[in-house]
mmCIF file of C-alpha atoms and ligand atoms in Angstrom:
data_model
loop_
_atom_site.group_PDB
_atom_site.id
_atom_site.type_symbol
_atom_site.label_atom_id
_atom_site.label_comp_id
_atom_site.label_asym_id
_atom_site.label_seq_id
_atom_site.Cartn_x
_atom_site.Cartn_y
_atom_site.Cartn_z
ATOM 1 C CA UNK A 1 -86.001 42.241 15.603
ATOM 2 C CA UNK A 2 -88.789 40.033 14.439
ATOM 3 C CA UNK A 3 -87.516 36.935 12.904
ATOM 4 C CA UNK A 4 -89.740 34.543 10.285
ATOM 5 C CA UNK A 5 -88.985 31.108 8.638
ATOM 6 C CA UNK A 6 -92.857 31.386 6.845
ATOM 7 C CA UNK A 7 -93.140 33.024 3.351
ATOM 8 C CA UNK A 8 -96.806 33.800 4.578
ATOM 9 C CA UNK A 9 -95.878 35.052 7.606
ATOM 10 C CA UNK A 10 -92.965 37.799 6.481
ATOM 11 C CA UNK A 11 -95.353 38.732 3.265
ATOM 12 C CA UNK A 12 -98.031 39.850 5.594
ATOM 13 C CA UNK A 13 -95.245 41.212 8.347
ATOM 14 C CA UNK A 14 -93.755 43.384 5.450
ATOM 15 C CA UNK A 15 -97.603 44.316 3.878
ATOM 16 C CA UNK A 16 -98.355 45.847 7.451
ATOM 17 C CA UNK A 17 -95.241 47.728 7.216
ATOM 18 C CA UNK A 18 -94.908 49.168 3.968
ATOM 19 C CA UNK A 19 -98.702 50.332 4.118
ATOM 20 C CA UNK A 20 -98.143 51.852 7.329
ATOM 21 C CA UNK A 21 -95.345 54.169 5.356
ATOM 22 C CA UNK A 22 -91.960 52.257 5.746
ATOM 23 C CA UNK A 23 -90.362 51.629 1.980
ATOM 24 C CA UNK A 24 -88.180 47.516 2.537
ATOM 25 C CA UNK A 25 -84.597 47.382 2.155
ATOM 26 C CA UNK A 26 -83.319 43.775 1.478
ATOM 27 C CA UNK A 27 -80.073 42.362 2.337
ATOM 28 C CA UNK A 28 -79.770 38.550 1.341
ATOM 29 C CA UNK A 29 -77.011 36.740 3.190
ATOM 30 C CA UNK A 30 -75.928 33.271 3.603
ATOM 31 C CA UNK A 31 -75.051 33.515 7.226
ATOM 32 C CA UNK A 32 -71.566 33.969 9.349
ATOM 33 C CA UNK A 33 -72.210 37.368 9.429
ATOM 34 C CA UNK A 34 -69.244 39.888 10.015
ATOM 35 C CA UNK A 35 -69.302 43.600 10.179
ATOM 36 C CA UNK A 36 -69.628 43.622 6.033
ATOM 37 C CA UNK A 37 -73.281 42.181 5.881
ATOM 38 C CA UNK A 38 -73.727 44.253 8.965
ATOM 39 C CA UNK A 39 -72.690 47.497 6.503
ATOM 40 C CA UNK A 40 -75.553 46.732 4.181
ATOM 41 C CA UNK A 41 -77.688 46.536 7.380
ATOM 42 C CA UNK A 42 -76.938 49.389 8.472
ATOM 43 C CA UNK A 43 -77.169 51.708 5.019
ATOM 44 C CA UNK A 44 -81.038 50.027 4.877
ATOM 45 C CA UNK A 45 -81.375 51.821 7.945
ATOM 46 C CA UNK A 46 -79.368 54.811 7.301
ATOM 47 C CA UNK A 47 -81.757 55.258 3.970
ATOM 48 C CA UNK A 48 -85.074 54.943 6.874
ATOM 49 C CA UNK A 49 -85.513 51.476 5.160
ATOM 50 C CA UNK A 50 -87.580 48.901 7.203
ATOM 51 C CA UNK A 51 -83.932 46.278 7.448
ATOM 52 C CA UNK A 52 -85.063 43.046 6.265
ATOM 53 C CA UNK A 53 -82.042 40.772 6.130
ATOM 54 C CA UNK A 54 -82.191 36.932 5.131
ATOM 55 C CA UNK A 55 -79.838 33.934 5.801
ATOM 56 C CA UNK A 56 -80.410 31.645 3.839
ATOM 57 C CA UNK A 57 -77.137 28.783 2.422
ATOM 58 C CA UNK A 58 -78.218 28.184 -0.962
ATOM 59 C CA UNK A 59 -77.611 24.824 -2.068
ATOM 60 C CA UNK A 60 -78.429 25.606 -5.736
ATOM 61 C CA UNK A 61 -75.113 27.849 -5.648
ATOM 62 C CA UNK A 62 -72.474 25.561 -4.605
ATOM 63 C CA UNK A 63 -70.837 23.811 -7.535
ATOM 64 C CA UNK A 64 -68.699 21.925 -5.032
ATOM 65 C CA UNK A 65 -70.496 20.471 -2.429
ATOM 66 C CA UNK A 66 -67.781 20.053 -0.142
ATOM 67 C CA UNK A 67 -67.290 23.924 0.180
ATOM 68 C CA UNK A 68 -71.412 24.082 0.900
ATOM 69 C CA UNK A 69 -70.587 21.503 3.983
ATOM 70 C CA UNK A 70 -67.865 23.371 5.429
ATOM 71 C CA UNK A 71 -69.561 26.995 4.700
ATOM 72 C CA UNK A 72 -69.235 28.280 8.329
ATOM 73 C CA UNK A 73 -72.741 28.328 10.053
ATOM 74 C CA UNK A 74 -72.998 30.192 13.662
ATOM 75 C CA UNK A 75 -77.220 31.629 13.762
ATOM 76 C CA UNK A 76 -77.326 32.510 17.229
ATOM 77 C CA UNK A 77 -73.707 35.198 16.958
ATOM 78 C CA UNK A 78 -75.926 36.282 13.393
ATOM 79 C CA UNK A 79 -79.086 37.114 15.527
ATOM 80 C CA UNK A 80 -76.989 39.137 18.508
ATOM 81 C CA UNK A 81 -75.376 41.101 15.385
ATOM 82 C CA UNK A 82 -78.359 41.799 13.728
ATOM 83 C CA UNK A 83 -79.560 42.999 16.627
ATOM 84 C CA UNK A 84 -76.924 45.297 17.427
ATOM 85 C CA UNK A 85 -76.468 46.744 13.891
ATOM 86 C CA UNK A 86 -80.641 47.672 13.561
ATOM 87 C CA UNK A 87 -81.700 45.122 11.922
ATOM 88 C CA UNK A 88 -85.960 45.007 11.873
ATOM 89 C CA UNK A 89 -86.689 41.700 10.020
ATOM 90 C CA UNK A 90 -85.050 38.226 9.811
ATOM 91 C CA UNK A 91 -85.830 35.645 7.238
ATOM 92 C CA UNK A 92 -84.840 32.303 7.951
ATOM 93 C CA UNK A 93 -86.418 30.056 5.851
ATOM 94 C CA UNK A 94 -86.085 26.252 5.207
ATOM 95 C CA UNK A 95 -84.550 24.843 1.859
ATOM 96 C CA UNK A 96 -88.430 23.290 1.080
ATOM 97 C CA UNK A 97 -90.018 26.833 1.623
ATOM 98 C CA UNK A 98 -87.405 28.559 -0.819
ATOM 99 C CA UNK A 99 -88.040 24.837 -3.302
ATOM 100 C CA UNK A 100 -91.235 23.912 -3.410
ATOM 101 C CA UNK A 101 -90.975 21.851 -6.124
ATOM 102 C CA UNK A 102 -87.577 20.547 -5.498
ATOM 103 C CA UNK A 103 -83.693 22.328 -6.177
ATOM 104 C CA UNK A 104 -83.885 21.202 -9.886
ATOM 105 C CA UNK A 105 -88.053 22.767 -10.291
ATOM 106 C CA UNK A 106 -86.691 26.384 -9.550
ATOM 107 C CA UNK A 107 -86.508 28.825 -12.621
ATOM 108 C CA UNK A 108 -83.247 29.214 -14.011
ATOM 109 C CA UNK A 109 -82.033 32.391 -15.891
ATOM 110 C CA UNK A 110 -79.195 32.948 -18.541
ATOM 111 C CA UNK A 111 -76.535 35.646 -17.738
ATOM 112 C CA UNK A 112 -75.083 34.903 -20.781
ATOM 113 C CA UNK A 113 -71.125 36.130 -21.433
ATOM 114 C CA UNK A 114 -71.425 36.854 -16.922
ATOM 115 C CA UNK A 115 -71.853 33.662 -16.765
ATOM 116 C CA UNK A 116 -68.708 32.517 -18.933
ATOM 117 C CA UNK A 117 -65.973 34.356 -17.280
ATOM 118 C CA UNK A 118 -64.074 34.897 -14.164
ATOM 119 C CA UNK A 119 -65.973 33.150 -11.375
ATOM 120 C CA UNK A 120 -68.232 31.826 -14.059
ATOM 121 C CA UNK A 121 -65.786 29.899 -15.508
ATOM 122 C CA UNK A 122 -64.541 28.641 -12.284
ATOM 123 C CA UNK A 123 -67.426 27.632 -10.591
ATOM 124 C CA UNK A 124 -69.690 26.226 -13.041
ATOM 125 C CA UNK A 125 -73.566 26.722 -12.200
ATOM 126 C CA UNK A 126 -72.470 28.968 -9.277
ATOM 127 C CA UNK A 127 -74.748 31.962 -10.683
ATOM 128 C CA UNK A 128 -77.243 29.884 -12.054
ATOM 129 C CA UNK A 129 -77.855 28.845 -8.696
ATOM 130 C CA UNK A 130 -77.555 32.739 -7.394
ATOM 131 C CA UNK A 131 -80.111 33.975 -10.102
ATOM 132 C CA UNK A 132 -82.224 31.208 -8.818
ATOM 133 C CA UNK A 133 -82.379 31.975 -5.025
ATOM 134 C CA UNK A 134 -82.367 36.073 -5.399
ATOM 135 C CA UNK A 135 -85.486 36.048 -7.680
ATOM 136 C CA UNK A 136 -87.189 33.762 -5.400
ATOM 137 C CA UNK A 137 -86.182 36.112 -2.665
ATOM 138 C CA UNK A 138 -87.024 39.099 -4.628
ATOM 139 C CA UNK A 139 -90.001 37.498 -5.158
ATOM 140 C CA UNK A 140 -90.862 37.219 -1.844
ATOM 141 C CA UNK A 141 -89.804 40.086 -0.197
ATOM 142 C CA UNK A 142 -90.946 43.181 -2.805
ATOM 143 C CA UNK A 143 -88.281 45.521 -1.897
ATOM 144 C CA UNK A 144 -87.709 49.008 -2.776
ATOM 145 C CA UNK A 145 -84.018 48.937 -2.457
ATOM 146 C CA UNK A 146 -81.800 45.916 -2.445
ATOM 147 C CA UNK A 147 -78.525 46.328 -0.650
ATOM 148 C CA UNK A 148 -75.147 44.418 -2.007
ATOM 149 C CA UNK A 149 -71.935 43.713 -2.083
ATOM 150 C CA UNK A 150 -69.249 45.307 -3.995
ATOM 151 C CA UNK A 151 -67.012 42.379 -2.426
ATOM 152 C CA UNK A 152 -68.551 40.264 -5.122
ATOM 153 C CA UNK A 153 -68.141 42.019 -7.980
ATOM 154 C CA UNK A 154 -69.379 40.209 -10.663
ATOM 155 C CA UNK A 155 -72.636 39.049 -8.395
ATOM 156 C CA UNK A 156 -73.448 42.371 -8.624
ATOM 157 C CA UNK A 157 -73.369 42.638 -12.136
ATOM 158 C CA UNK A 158 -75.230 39.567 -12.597
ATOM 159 C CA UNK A 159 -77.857 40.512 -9.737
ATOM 160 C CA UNK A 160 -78.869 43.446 -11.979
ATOM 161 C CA UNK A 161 -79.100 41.763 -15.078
ATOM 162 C CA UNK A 162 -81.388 39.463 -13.039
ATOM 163 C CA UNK A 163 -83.587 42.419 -11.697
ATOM 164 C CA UNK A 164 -83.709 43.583 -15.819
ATOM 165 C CA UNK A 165 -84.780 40.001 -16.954
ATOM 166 C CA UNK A 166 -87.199 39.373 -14.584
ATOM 167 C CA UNK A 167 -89.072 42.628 -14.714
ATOM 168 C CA UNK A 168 -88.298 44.096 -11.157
ATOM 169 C CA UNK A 169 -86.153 47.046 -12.665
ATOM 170 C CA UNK A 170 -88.216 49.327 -10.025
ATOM 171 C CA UNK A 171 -85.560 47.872 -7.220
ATOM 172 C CA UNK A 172 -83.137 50.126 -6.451
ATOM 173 C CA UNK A 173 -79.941 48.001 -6.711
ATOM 174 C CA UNK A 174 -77.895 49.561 -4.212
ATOM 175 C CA UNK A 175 -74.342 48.547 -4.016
ATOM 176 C CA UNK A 176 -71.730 49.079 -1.050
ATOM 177 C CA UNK A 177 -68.349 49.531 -0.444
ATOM 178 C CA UNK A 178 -66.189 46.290 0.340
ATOM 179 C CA UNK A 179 -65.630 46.333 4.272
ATOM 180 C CA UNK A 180 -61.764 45.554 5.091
ATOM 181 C CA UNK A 181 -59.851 44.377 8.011
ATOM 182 C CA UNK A 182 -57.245 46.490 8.812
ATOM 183 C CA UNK A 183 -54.833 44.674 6.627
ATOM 184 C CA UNK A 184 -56.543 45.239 3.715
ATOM 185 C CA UNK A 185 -58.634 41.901 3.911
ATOM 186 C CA UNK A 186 -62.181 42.002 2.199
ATOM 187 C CA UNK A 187 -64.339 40.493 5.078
ATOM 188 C CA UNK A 188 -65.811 37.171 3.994
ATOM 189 C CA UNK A 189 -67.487 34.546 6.248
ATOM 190 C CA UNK A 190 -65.014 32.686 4.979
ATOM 191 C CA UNK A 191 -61.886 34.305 6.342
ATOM 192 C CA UNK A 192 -63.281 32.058 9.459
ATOM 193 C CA UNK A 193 -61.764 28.784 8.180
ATOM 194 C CA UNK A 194 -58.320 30.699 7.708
ATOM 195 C CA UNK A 195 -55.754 29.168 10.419
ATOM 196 C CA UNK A 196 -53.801 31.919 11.951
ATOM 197 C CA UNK A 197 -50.443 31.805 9.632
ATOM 198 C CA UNK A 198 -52.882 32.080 6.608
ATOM 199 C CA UNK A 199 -54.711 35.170 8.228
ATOM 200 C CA UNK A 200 -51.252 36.830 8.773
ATOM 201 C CA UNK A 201 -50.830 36.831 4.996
ATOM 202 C CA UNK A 202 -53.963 36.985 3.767
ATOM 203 C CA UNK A 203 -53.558 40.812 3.237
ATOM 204 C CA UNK A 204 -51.727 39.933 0.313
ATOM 205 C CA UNK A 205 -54.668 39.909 -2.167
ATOM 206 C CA UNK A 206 -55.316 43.725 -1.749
ATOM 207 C CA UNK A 207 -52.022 44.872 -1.284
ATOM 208 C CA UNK A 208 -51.904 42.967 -5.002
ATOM 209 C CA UNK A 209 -54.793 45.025 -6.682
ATOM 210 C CA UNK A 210 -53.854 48.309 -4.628
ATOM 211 C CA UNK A 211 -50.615 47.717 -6.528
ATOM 212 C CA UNK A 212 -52.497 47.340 -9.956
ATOM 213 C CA UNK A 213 -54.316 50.469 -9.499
ATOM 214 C CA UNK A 214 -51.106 52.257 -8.256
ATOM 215 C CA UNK A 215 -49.131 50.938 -11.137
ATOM 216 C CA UNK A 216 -51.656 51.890 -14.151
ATOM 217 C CA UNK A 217 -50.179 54.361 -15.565
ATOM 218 C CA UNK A 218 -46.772 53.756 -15.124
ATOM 219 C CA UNK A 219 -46.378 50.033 -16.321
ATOM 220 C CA UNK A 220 -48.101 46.843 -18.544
ATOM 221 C CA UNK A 221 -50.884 45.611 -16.865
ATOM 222 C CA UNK A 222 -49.029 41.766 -18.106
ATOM 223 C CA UNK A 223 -45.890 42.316 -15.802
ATOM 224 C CA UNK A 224 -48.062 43.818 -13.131
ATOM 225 C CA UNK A 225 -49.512 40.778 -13.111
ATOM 226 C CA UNK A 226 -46.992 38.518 -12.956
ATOM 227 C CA UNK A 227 -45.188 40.272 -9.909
ATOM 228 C CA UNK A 228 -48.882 39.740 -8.243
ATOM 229 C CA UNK A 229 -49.311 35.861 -9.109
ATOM 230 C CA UNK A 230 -44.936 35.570 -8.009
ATOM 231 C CA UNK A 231 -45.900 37.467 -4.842
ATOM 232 C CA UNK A 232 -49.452 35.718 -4.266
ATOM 233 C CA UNK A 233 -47.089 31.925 -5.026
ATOM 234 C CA UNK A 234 -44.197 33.004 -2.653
ATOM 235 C CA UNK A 235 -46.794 33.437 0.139
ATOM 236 C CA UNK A 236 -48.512 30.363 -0.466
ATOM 237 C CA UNK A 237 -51.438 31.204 -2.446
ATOM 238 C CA UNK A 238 -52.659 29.536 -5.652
ATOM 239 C CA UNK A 239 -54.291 32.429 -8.118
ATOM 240 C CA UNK A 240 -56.942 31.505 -10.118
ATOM 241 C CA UNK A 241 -57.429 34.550 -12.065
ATOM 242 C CA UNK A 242 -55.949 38.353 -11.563
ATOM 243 C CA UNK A 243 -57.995 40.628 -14.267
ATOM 244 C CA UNK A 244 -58.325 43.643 -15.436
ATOM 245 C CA UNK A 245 -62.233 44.503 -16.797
ATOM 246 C CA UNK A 246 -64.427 47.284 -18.158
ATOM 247 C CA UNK A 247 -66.471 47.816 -14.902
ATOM 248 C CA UNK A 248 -69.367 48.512 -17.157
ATOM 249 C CA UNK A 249 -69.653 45.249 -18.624
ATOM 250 C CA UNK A 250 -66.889 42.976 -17.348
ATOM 251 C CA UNK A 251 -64.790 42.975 -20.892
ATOM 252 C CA UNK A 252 -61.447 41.793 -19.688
ATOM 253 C CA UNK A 253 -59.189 44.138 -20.563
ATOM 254 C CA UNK A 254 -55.257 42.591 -21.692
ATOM 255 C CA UNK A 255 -53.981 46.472 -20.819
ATOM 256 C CA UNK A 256 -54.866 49.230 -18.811
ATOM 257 C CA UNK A 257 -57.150 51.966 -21.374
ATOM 258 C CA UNK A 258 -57.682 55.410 -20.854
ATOM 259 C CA UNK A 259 -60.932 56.389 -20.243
ATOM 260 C CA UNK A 260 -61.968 53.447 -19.700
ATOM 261 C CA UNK A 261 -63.603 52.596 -15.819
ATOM 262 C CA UNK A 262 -61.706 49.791 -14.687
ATOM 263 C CA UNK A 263 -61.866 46.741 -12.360
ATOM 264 C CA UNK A 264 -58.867 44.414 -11.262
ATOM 265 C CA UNK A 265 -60.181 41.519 -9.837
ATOM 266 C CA UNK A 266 -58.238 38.555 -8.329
ATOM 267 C CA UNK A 267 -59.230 34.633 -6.712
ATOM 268 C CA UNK A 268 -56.841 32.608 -4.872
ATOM 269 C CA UNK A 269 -57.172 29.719 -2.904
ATOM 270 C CA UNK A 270 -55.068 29.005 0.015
ATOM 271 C CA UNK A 271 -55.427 25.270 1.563
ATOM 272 C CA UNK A 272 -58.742 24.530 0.644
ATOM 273 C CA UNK A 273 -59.962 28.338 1.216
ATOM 274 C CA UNK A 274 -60.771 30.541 -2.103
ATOM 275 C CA UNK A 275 -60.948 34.749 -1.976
ATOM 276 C CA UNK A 276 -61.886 36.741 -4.102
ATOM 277 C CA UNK A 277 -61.929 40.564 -3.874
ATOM 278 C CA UNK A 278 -61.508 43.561 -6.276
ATOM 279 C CA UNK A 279 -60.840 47.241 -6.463
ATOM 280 C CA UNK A 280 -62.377 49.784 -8.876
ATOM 281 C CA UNK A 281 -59.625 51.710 -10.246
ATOM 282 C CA UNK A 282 -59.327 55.527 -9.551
ATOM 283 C CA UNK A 283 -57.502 57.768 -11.849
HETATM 284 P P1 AMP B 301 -72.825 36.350 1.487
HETATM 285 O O1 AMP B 301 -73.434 36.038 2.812
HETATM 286 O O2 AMP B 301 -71.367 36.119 1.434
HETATM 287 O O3 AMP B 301 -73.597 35.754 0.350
HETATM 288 O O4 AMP B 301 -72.962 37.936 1.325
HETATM 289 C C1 AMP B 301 -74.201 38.588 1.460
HETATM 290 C C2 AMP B 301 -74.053 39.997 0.954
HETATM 291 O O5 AMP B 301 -73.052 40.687 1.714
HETATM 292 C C3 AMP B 301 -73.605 40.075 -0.510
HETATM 293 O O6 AMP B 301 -74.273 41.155 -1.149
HETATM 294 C C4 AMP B 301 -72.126 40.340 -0.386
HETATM 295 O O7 AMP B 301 -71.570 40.988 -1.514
HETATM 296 C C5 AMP B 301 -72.096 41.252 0.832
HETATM 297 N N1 AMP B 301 -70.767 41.240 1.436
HETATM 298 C C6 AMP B 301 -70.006 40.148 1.720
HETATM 299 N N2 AMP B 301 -68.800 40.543 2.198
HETATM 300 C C7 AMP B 301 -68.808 41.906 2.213
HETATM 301 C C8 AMP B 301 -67.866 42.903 2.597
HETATM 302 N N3 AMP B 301 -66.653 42.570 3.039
HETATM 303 N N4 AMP B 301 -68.220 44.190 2.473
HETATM 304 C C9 AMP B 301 -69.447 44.548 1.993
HETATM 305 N N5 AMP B 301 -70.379 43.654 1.622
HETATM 306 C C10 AMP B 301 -70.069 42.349 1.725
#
């Protein structure tokens, strides 16, 4: 794996590449890898991508700076995992090379009702500063296919409206399964800060939206709900939202529909710690 921290020096790394045959598959991280990012990784490879993956803690995308301090940072485990899982590329740059002109000089975009809703409402800014940092990094990179998340939902949705506005609909948006422990926990770098007896119960979150799916056409999506934030409280975790959406557009949804493809999404915060995770529901 060749790793750069130089726009100049990945740009002409990547030009080689591509004109020597090899198409660029992008995975943007933030670091604290787990077997999740390592996923995306690996489908960039499975697709005969050339892996470029980039770690990269985005300032502009922490609303609460406290939670940017503690966001888990371990770069030497990342590089002996991107090694193992294939990866070809690492970008590493430095918060001036992504900001030239500063955090507040970087283009901003409007997602509009994304923006307004579910983690938009919660954390304030927090996809202003996303939009920010992926167009920079599409910028830089030039994929062909850009690997994501399903984990984050509504990032995804956002992350295409993004690759609309800013002209770069010729990226394949390319977005993977949610990678569990085998509890049901969505892997998240910041499972990490969980303390054992919060681990042991974190399962909780998905055994809540496996039970929204399971329950959709048998019951009120309102009382489902309720028996998930009473179960999520009598574990010890605070919800901040458990929705049901259109997975087209995000509409929350007060009631299960027919025919309509669905989302349940929840947050919760234990001790300091927030998750979020979702399901897509199946008929
Ligand atoms: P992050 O480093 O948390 O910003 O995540 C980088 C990318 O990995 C994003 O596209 C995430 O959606 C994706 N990702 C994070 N956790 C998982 C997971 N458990 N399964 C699959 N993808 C994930």
């Amino acid at each position: 794996m060749v790793i750069f921290k130089k726009i100049n020096d990945i740009k002409h790394y990547i030009y080689l590449q591509n004109t020597s045959g090899t198409a660029t598959g992008f995975v943007p991280t933030m670091g604290a890898l787990h077997a999740g990012h390592l996923s995306l990784v690996g489908k960039a490879k499975a697709d005969g991508m050339l892996a470029v993956c980039s770690i990269f803690l985005n300032p502009t995308q922490f609303n609460d700076k406290n939670d940017l301090n503690k966001y888990p940072v371990s770069i030497e485990e990342d590089i002996e995992l991107l090694i193992k899982g294939g990866c070809d590329v690492l970008f590493m740059p430095s918060v001036n090379e992504i900001y030239p002109d500063g955090e507040s000089g970087a283009k901003t975009y409007d997602f509009g009702y994304l923006d307004t809703i579910l983690e938009g409402a919660t954390r304030p800014g927090h996809f202003r500063g996303v939009g920010q940092v992926v167009a920079r990094l599409l910028e830089i990179i030039q994929p062909h296919n850009l690997y994501i998340g399903q984990k984050d939902f509504q990032q995804c949705m956002v992350i295409k409206k993004l690759v609309e506005m800013t002209g770069m609909s010729k990226i394949n948006v390319i977005i993977c399964p949610t990678a569990r422990e085998a509890d049901g926990l969505a892997m998240s770098s910041r499972n990490r800060r969980l303390t054992e007896p919060q681990r042991t119960i974190a399962g909780v979150i998905y055994q809540c939206l496996v039970s929204i799916e399971s329950k959709q056409n048998a019951a009120d999506f309102e009382v489902v709900k309720k028996e998930c934030g009473d179960l999520l409280a009598a574990k010890g975790f605070i919800p901040e939202y458990i929705a049901l959406a259109d997975a087209r557009n995000l509409a929350l949804l007060s009631n299960y529909q027919k025919d309509v493809p669905m989302v349940a999404l929840i947050a919760a915060k234990i001790g300091e710690i927030r998750l979020i995770d979702n399901v897509l529901l199946g008929k």
